[in-house]
Amino acid sequence: MTDDRKKAPVFPGGLRPAAGAVGGLVAGFAALAVAELVSAAVRPQAGPVIAVGGAAIDRTPAALKNWAIRNFGTSDKLVLQAGILLLLALFALTLGIVAVRFRFAGAAGVLLFGAVGAAAALSRPDASGPADALPSVVGASAGAVLLYVLAGRLLPRSAGAGSPAAPEDTGAPRGPDWDRRGFVVAASAAAAASVGAGALGRALNGARGRDAVASRDRLVLPAPTSPAPAVPRGARVPVPGVSPFITPNASFYRVDTALVVPRVDATAWRLRVHGEGVRRPLTLSFDDLLRRDLVERDITLTCVSNEVGGPYAGNARWIGVRLAEVLAECGVVPPSRGGPADQLVARSVDGMTLGSPVEDVMDGRDALLAVGMNGEPLPFAHGFPVRMVVPGLYGFVSACKWIEDIELTTFESYDPYWVERGWARRAPVKTQSRIDTPKPFARPAAGTVMVAGVAWAQHRGVDKVEVRVDDGPWRTADLAAEDSRDTWRQWSLPWRATAGSHTLTVRATDRTGRTQPEERTRTIPDGAAGWHSVVVTVE
Ligand SMILES: Nc1nc2c(c(=O)[nH]1)N[C@H]1C(S)=C(S)[C@@H](COP(=O)(O)O)O[C@H]1N2
Ligand SMILES: [Mo]
């Protein structure tokens, strides 16, 4: 029908598509800046980038998540956010080019992104209500209007500035017919205003955390009524390259889903204990907690996502209140004594849920509501003001950071966050051992080489560590003194290394007499098993 009609060039007018792309970027930037400003009035976590990132984390299959943790480690979150921003920039640029010809469609595209951001914000487990959609909605509306206005400046003068550019209108005129000066002025003004709005939003969001920082700075932890015994002299093997017996806070591994570390004001913090079999529900303030008897214990924490030989284990000296005491006060009775609840679900301020066996936290072990880590208040990244630590259980079934709620329930009736995503309901720590030195592919000189590392079997205790060179016999390593059965143990073994390539393998036996199985298993659903080995070339 229109075969003979001359096809209009898709992007007539020389620089217009480029200007359109710039307009799209400015509109996208404005949308994010306004969203940041609005998020300061709602919640910093409701901003679109954080919301979309968080929603992406919630929906990432375990395999991909593990891959990301493995490859990007603790910077996995930065990589995710950078990826989201890059995608947004590409979309904004495309929408800008589209808007040169289809003004309305371009603007509508921005609104669509706002809808995605809003849906993501509302889907987060910590969403506080419909207001969480506001940053995305208001930001996208501002961006859409701006793109519409900017695209208006790109219309050929003959088409009339007010009307949407129909293909027929834009086809004919060429060149510098459009309002270049008007576009540059409008785009620059919009960019400047966005920088202002974004900076103001940032500042306001930053100020929110200030009370939290002040409450942590002011905090002086009371002395524990039950101090930890001194670490035995012999708990450290004098071999360079072994993980320090106590892991400094700054190098303690961090695994969580929080894109923004929650900054909780300790003076406003409350912990609620309620649920099945709780005869006297309780709400505790931070001061209430500090007035109780504090115990100090060395406990090694490990992550279920730790691969054999991996770094997600750390040992700290914690100070806290015994969780069992608080539970008993509320009238909670463990299942073995007839209590109705077998699962304790801890919930954090960021909506994370973790489920621990009530039996385990009440069986006499040092399950803590921890307030201190290595002599200082918990760092924000490790759960300030209060977190749980339970010896012998992987972090994802016990170590709730930024805790604010404890609900007694059953495994039958409730699946917490990670269980919903395919991880195990019950996950005691598996016995593991790791060679810290020599490092993989090291090139030590022939002669005596010290092989050393750590082994853990929290709450059972490590009884024996053995090392094998190539396919040789297992040799018993020298075990450092035990601090407690809840902490890891260092070990070492002098090896007469001969030239050539060698494989060193380690395995541990816990105090129940069980030796680590050889067979490697995946981390999901209940933790990696198998022997750690390291290949070195002796020169
Ligand atoms: N609120 C919250 N608590 C959490 C998590 C989380 O994602 N959110 N991750 C858990 C996991 S999987 C582990 S292994 C430990 C890690 O504690 P760390 O970061 O202090 O080492 O925290 C646990 N507590
Ligand atoms: Mo974990």
PDB file of C-alpha atoms in Angstrom, residues 252-425:
ATOM      1  CA  PHE A 252      35.981 -11.209  59.627  1.00  0.00           C
ATOM      2  CA  TYR A 253      34.035 -12.599  56.678  1.00  0.00           C
ATOM      3  CA  ARG A 254      30.690 -11.004  55.913  1.00  0.00           C
ATOM      4  CA  VAL A 255      27.774 -12.802  54.288  1.00  0.00           C
ATOM      5  CA  ASP A 256      24.312 -11.248  54.110  1.00  0.00           C
ATOM      6  CA  THR A 257      21.717  -9.992  51.669  1.00  0.00           C
ATOM      7  CA  ALA A 258      21.847  -6.361  52.777  1.00  0.00           C
ATOM      8  CA  LEU A 259      22.805  -3.947  49.990  1.00  0.00           C
ATOM      9  CA  VAL A 260      22.741  -1.161  52.539  1.00  0.00           C
ATOM     10  CA  VAL A 261      24.110  -2.154  55.945  1.00  0.00           C
ATOM     11  CA  PRO A 262      21.284  -1.453  58.403  1.00  0.00           C
ATOM     12  CA  ARG A 263      22.237   1.231  60.901  1.00  0.00           C
ATOM     13  CA  VAL A 264      20.090   0.667  63.934  1.00  0.00           C
ATOM     14  CA  ASP A 265      19.933   3.171  66.763  1.00  0.00           C
ATOM     15  CA  ALA A 266      20.540   1.124  69.905  1.00  0.00           C
ATOM     16  CA  THR A 267      18.479   3.499  72.029  1.00  0.00           C
ATOM     17  CA  ALA A 268      15.413   2.864  69.839  1.00  0.00           C
ATOM     18  CA  TRP A 269      16.071  -0.859  69.388  1.00  0.00           C
ATOM     19  CA  ARG A 270      13.615  -3.409  70.787  1.00  0.00           C
ATOM     20  CA  LEU A 271      13.536  -7.194  70.739  1.00  0.00           C
ATOM     21  CA  ARG A 272      10.201  -8.921  70.867  1.00  0.00           C
ATOM     22  CA  VAL A 273       9.897 -12.548  71.969  1.00  0.00           C
ATOM     23  CA  HIS A 274       6.581 -14.211  71.218  1.00  0.00           C
ATOM     24  CA  GLY A 275       4.901 -17.214  69.627  1.00  0.00           C
ATOM     25  CA  GLU A 276       3.867 -20.737  70.458  1.00  0.00           C
ATOM     26  CA  GLY A 277       4.492 -21.780  74.014  1.00  0.00           C
ATOM     27  CA  VAL A 278       5.639 -18.303  75.035  1.00  0.00           C
ATOM     28  CA  ARG A 279       3.716 -17.915  78.247  1.00  0.00           C
ATOM     29  CA  ARG A 280       5.058 -14.457  79.007  1.00  0.00           C
ATOM     30  CA  PRO A 281       5.799 -12.526  75.808  1.00  0.00           C
ATOM     31  CA  LEU A 282       8.583 -10.045  76.256  1.00  0.00           C
ATOM     32  CA  THR A 283       9.909  -6.863  74.712  1.00  0.00           C
ATOM     33  CA  LEU A 284      13.477  -5.979  75.609  1.00  0.00           C
ATOM     34  CA  SER A 285      15.308  -2.706  75.122  1.00  0.00           C
ATOM     35  CA  PHE A 286      19.055  -2.565  74.636  1.00  0.00           C
ATOM     36  CA  ASP A 287      19.511  -1.332  78.201  1.00  0.00           C
ATOM     37  CA  ASP A 288      17.356  -4.214  79.469  1.00  0.00           C
ATOM     38  CA  LEU A 289      19.737  -6.553  77.731  1.00  0.00           C
ATOM     39  CA  LEU A 290      22.880  -4.906  79.104  1.00  0.00           C
ATOM     40  CA  ARG A 291      21.509  -5.088  82.652  1.00  0.00           C
ATOM     41  CA  ARG A 292      21.436  -8.880  82.454  1.00  0.00           C
ATOM     42  CA  ASP A 293      24.301 -11.230  83.134  1.00  0.00           C
ATOM     43  CA  LEU A 294      26.693 -11.064  80.228  1.00  0.00           C
ATOM     44  CA  VAL A 295      28.823 -14.002  79.226  1.00  0.00           C
ATOM     45  CA  GLU A 296      31.924 -13.875  77.088  1.00  0.00           C
ATOM     46  CA  ARG A 297      32.768 -16.806  74.828  1.00  0.00           C
ATOM     47  CA  ASP A 298      35.048 -17.665  71.924  1.00  0.00           C
ATOM     48  CA  ILE A 299      32.924 -19.083  69.129  1.00  0.00           C
ATOM     49  CA  THR A 300      33.832 -19.922  65.547  1.00  0.00           C
ATOM     50  CA  LEU A 301      31.199 -18.902  63.026  1.00  0.00           C
ATOM     51  CA  THR A 302      30.980 -20.604  59.644  1.00  0.00           C
ATOM     52  CA  CYS A 303      28.889 -20.056  56.555  1.00  0.00           C
ATOM     53  CA  VAL A 304      27.121 -22.899  54.799  1.00  0.00           C
ATOM     54  CA  SER A 305      28.226 -21.334  51.498  1.00  0.00           C
ATOM     55  CA  ASN A 306      31.849 -21.990  52.361  1.00  0.00           C
ATOM     56  CA  GLU A 307      33.428 -24.303  49.805  1.00  0.00           C
ATOM     57  CA  VAL A 308      35.945 -26.867  51.004  1.00  0.00           C
ATOM     58  CA  GLY A 309      39.063 -24.803  51.719  1.00  0.00           C
ATOM     59  CA  GLY A 310      37.091 -21.551  51.516  1.00  0.00           C
ATOM     60  CA  PRO A 311      37.408 -18.382  53.597  1.00  0.00           C
ATOM     61  CA  TYR A 312      33.921 -18.045  55.168  1.00  0.00           C
ATOM     62  CA  ALA A 313      34.841 -19.023  58.685  1.00  0.00           C
ATOM     63  CA  GLY A 314      35.951 -16.756  61.487  1.00  0.00           C
ATOM     64  CA  ASN A 315      36.613 -16.996  65.192  1.00  0.00           C
ATOM     65  CA  ALA A 316      35.684 -14.174  67.547  1.00  0.00           C
ATOM     66  CA  ARG A 317      35.343 -13.447  71.245  1.00  0.00           C
ATOM     67  CA  TRP A 318      31.676 -12.601  71.687  1.00  0.00           C
ATOM     68  CA  ILE A 319      29.902 -10.964  74.614  1.00  0.00           C
ATOM     69  CA  GLY A 320      26.205 -11.457  75.037  1.00  0.00           C
ATOM     70  CA  VAL A 321      23.203 -12.642  76.966  1.00  0.00           C
ATOM     71  CA  ARG A 322      22.414 -16.338  77.048  1.00  0.00           C
ATOM     72  CA  LEU A 323      19.419 -16.794  74.801  1.00  0.00           C
ATOM     73  CA  ALA A 324      18.197 -19.830  76.747  1.00  0.00           C
ATOM     74  CA  GLU A 325      17.870 -17.662  79.853  1.00  0.00           C
ATOM     75  CA  VAL A 326      15.645 -15.155  78.088  1.00  0.00           C
ATOM     76  CA  LEU A 327      13.555 -17.950  76.595  1.00  0.00           C
ATOM     77  CA  ALA A 328      13.159 -19.709  79.924  1.00  0.00           C
ATOM     78  CA  GLU A 329      12.016 -16.459  81.467  1.00  0.00           C
ATOM     79  CA  CYS A 330       9.308 -16.253  78.812  1.00  0.00           C
ATOM     80  CA  GLY A 331       8.155 -19.714  79.791  1.00  0.00           C
ATOM     81  CA  VAL A 332       9.544 -21.444  76.711  1.00  0.00           C
ATOM     82  CA  VAL A 333      10.182 -25.151  77.151  1.00  0.00           C
ATOM     83  CA  PRO A 334      12.197 -27.178  74.620  1.00  0.00           C
ATOM     84  CA  PRO A 335      10.429 -29.959  72.694  1.00  0.00           C
ATOM     85  CA  SER A 336      12.265 -32.648  74.674  1.00  0.00           C
ATOM     86  CA  ARG A 337      10.439 -31.380  77.753  1.00  0.00           C
ATOM     87  CA  GLY A 338       7.108 -31.102  76.018  1.00  0.00           C
ATOM     88  CA  GLY A 339       7.300 -27.608  74.530  1.00  0.00           C
ATOM     89  CA  PRO A 340       5.103 -27.059  71.475  1.00  0.00           C
ATOM     90  CA  ALA A 341       7.638 -25.056  69.433  1.00  0.00           C
ATOM     91  CA  ASP A 342      10.622 -26.765  67.820  1.00  0.00           C
ATOM     92  CA  GLN A 343      11.753 -23.843  65.662  1.00  0.00           C
ATOM     93  CA  LEU A 344      12.963 -20.440  66.789  1.00  0.00           C
ATOM     94  CA  VAL A 345      12.598 -17.909  63.981  1.00  0.00           C
ATOM     95  CA  ALA A 346      14.766 -14.838  64.328  1.00  0.00           C
ATOM     96  CA  ARG A 347      13.805 -11.835  62.227  1.00  0.00           C
ATOM     97  CA  SER A 348      16.053  -8.875  61.461  1.00  0.00           C
ATOM     98  CA  VAL A 349      15.253  -5.230  60.801  1.00  0.00           C
ATOM     99  CA  ASP A 350      15.897  -5.889  57.104  1.00  0.00           C
ATOM    100  CA  GLY A 351      13.327  -8.662  56.952  1.00  0.00           C
ATOM    101  CA  MET A 352      15.737 -11.612  56.946  1.00  0.00           C
ATOM    102  CA  THR A 353      14.440 -14.707  58.730  1.00  0.00           C
ATOM    103  CA  LEU A 354      16.566 -17.520  60.153  1.00  0.00           C
ATOM    104  CA  GLY A 355      15.287 -20.640  61.896  1.00  0.00           C
ATOM    105  CA  SER A 356      17.127 -22.545  64.633  1.00  0.00           C
ATOM    106  CA  PRO A 357      16.106 -25.668  66.537  1.00  0.00           C
ATOM    107  CA  VAL A 358      14.732 -24.645  69.931  1.00  0.00           C
ATOM    108  CA  GLU A 359      16.265 -27.832  71.314  1.00  0.00           C
ATOM    109  CA  ASP A 360      19.769 -26.710  70.291  1.00  0.00           C
ATOM    110  CA  VAL A 361      19.552 -23.163  71.635  1.00  0.00           C
ATOM    111  CA  MET A 362      18.260 -24.477  74.989  1.00  0.00           C
ATOM    112  CA  ASP A 363      20.511 -27.529  75.398  1.00  0.00           C
ATOM    113  CA  GLY A 364      23.095 -25.732  77.510  1.00  0.00           C
ATOM    114  CA  ARG A 365      25.392 -24.532  74.748  1.00  0.00           C
ATOM    115  CA  ASP A 366      26.375 -20.862  74.660  1.00  0.00           C
ATOM    116  CA  ALA A 367      23.706 -19.628  72.270  1.00  0.00           C
ATOM    117  CA  LEU A 368      24.003 -15.862  72.583  1.00  0.00           C
ATOM    118  CA  LEU A 369      22.208 -12.651  71.922  1.00  0.00           C
ATOM    119  CA  ALA A 370      25.567 -11.045  71.244  1.00  0.00           C
ATOM    120  CA  VAL A 371      26.301  -7.355  71.750  1.00  0.00           C
ATOM    121  CA  GLY A 372      30.092  -7.408  71.611  1.00  0.00           C
ATOM    122  CA  MET A 373      32.661  -8.795  69.198  1.00  0.00           C
ATOM    123  CA  ASN A 374      36.360  -8.902  70.027  1.00  0.00           C
ATOM    124  CA  GLY A 375      36.183  -6.262  72.724  1.00  0.00           C
ATOM    125  CA  GLU A 376      33.980  -3.731  70.971  1.00  0.00           C
ATOM    126  CA  PRO A 377      30.283  -3.270  70.249  1.00  0.00           C
ATOM    127  CA  LEU A 378      29.262  -5.283  67.194  1.00  0.00           C
ATOM    128  CA  PRO A 379      30.355  -3.530  64.013  1.00  0.00           C
ATOM    129  CA  PHE A 380      27.368  -2.399  61.928  1.00  0.00           C
ATOM    130  CA  ALA A 381      28.211  -4.940  59.232  1.00  0.00           C
ATOM    131  CA  HIS A 382      28.138  -7.716  61.824  1.00  0.00           C
ATOM    132  CA  GLY A 383      24.764  -6.885  63.301  1.00  0.00           C
ATOM    133  CA  PHE A 384      24.869  -3.895  65.664  1.00  0.00           C
ATOM    134  CA  PRO A 385      23.284  -3.597  68.140  1.00  0.00           C
ATOM    135  CA  VAL A 386      22.392  -7.276  68.685  1.00  0.00           C
ATOM    136  CA  ARG A 387      22.832 -10.523  66.779  1.00  0.00           C
ATOM    137  CA  MET A 388      22.504 -14.199  67.511  1.00  0.00           C
ATOM    138  CA  VAL A 389      25.443 -16.601  67.640  1.00  0.00           C
ATOM    139  CA  VAL A 390      24.870 -20.307  68.222  1.00  0.00           C
ATOM    140  CA  PRO A 391      27.874 -22.644  68.453  1.00  0.00           C
ATOM    141  CA  GLY A 392      27.615 -25.599  66.101  1.00  0.00           C
ATOM    142  CA  LEU A 393      25.042 -24.202  63.675  1.00  0.00           C
ATOM    143  CA  TYR A 394      25.781 -22.602  60.320  1.00  0.00           C
ATOM    144  CA  GLY A 395      25.160 -18.868  60.179  1.00  0.00           C
ATOM    145  CA  PHE A 396      22.067 -19.116  57.983  1.00  0.00           C
ATOM    146  CA  VAL A 397      20.204 -21.149  60.617  1.00  0.00           C
ATOM    147  CA  SER A 398      21.320 -19.187  63.648  1.00  0.00           C
ATOM    148  CA  ALA A 399      23.397 -16.038  63.395  1.00  0.00           C
ATOM    149  CA  CYS A 400      20.705 -13.399  62.752  1.00  0.00           C
ATOM    150  CA  LYS A 401      22.257  -9.939  62.547  1.00  0.00           C
ATOM    151  CA  TRP A 402      20.295  -6.756  63.384  1.00  0.00           C
ATOM    152  CA  ILE A 403      17.796  -9.000  65.161  1.00  0.00           C
ATOM    153  CA  GLU A 404      14.509  -7.455  66.301  1.00  0.00           C
ATOM    154  CA  ASP A 405      12.066 -10.310  66.691  1.00  0.00           C
ATOM    155  CA  ILE A 406      12.082 -13.891  67.957  1.00  0.00           C
ATOM    156  CA  GLU A 407       9.111 -16.054  67.198  1.00  0.00           C
ATOM    157  CA  LEU A 408       8.638 -19.562  68.567  1.00  0.00           C
ATOM    158  CA  THR A 409       7.022 -21.786  65.982  1.00  0.00           C
ATOM    159  CA  THR A 410       7.443 -25.179  64.321  1.00  0.00           C
ATOM    160  CA  PHE A 411       9.556 -26.414  61.406  1.00  0.00           C
ATOM    161  CA  GLU A 412       6.327 -27.849  60.056  1.00  0.00           C
ATOM    162  CA  SER A 413       4.520 -24.542  59.826  1.00  0.00           C
ATOM    163  CA  TYR A 414       7.146 -22.015  58.772  1.00  0.00           C
ATOM    164  CA  ASP A 415      10.073 -21.916  56.323  1.00  0.00           C
ATOM    165  CA  PRO A 416      12.500 -19.023  56.768  1.00  0.00           C
ATOM    166  CA  TYR A 417      14.250 -17.152  53.940  1.00  0.00           C
ATOM    167  CA  TRP A 418      16.977 -19.615  52.948  1.00  0.00           C
ATOM    168  CA  VAL A 419      14.830 -22.693  53.389  1.00  0.00           C
ATOM    169  CA  GLU A 420      12.370 -21.205  50.913  1.00  0.00           C
ATOM    170  CA  ARG A 421      15.300 -21.042  48.533  1.00  0.00           C
ATOM    171  CA  GLY A 422      16.288 -24.669  48.731  1.00  0.00           C
ATOM    172  CA  TRP A 423      18.621 -24.773  51.720  1.00  0.00           C
ATOM    173  CA  ALA A 424      18.193 -27.217  54.586  1.00  0.00           C
ATOM    174  CA  ARG A 425      15.865 -26.667  57.521  1.00  0.00           C
TER     175      ARG A 425
END
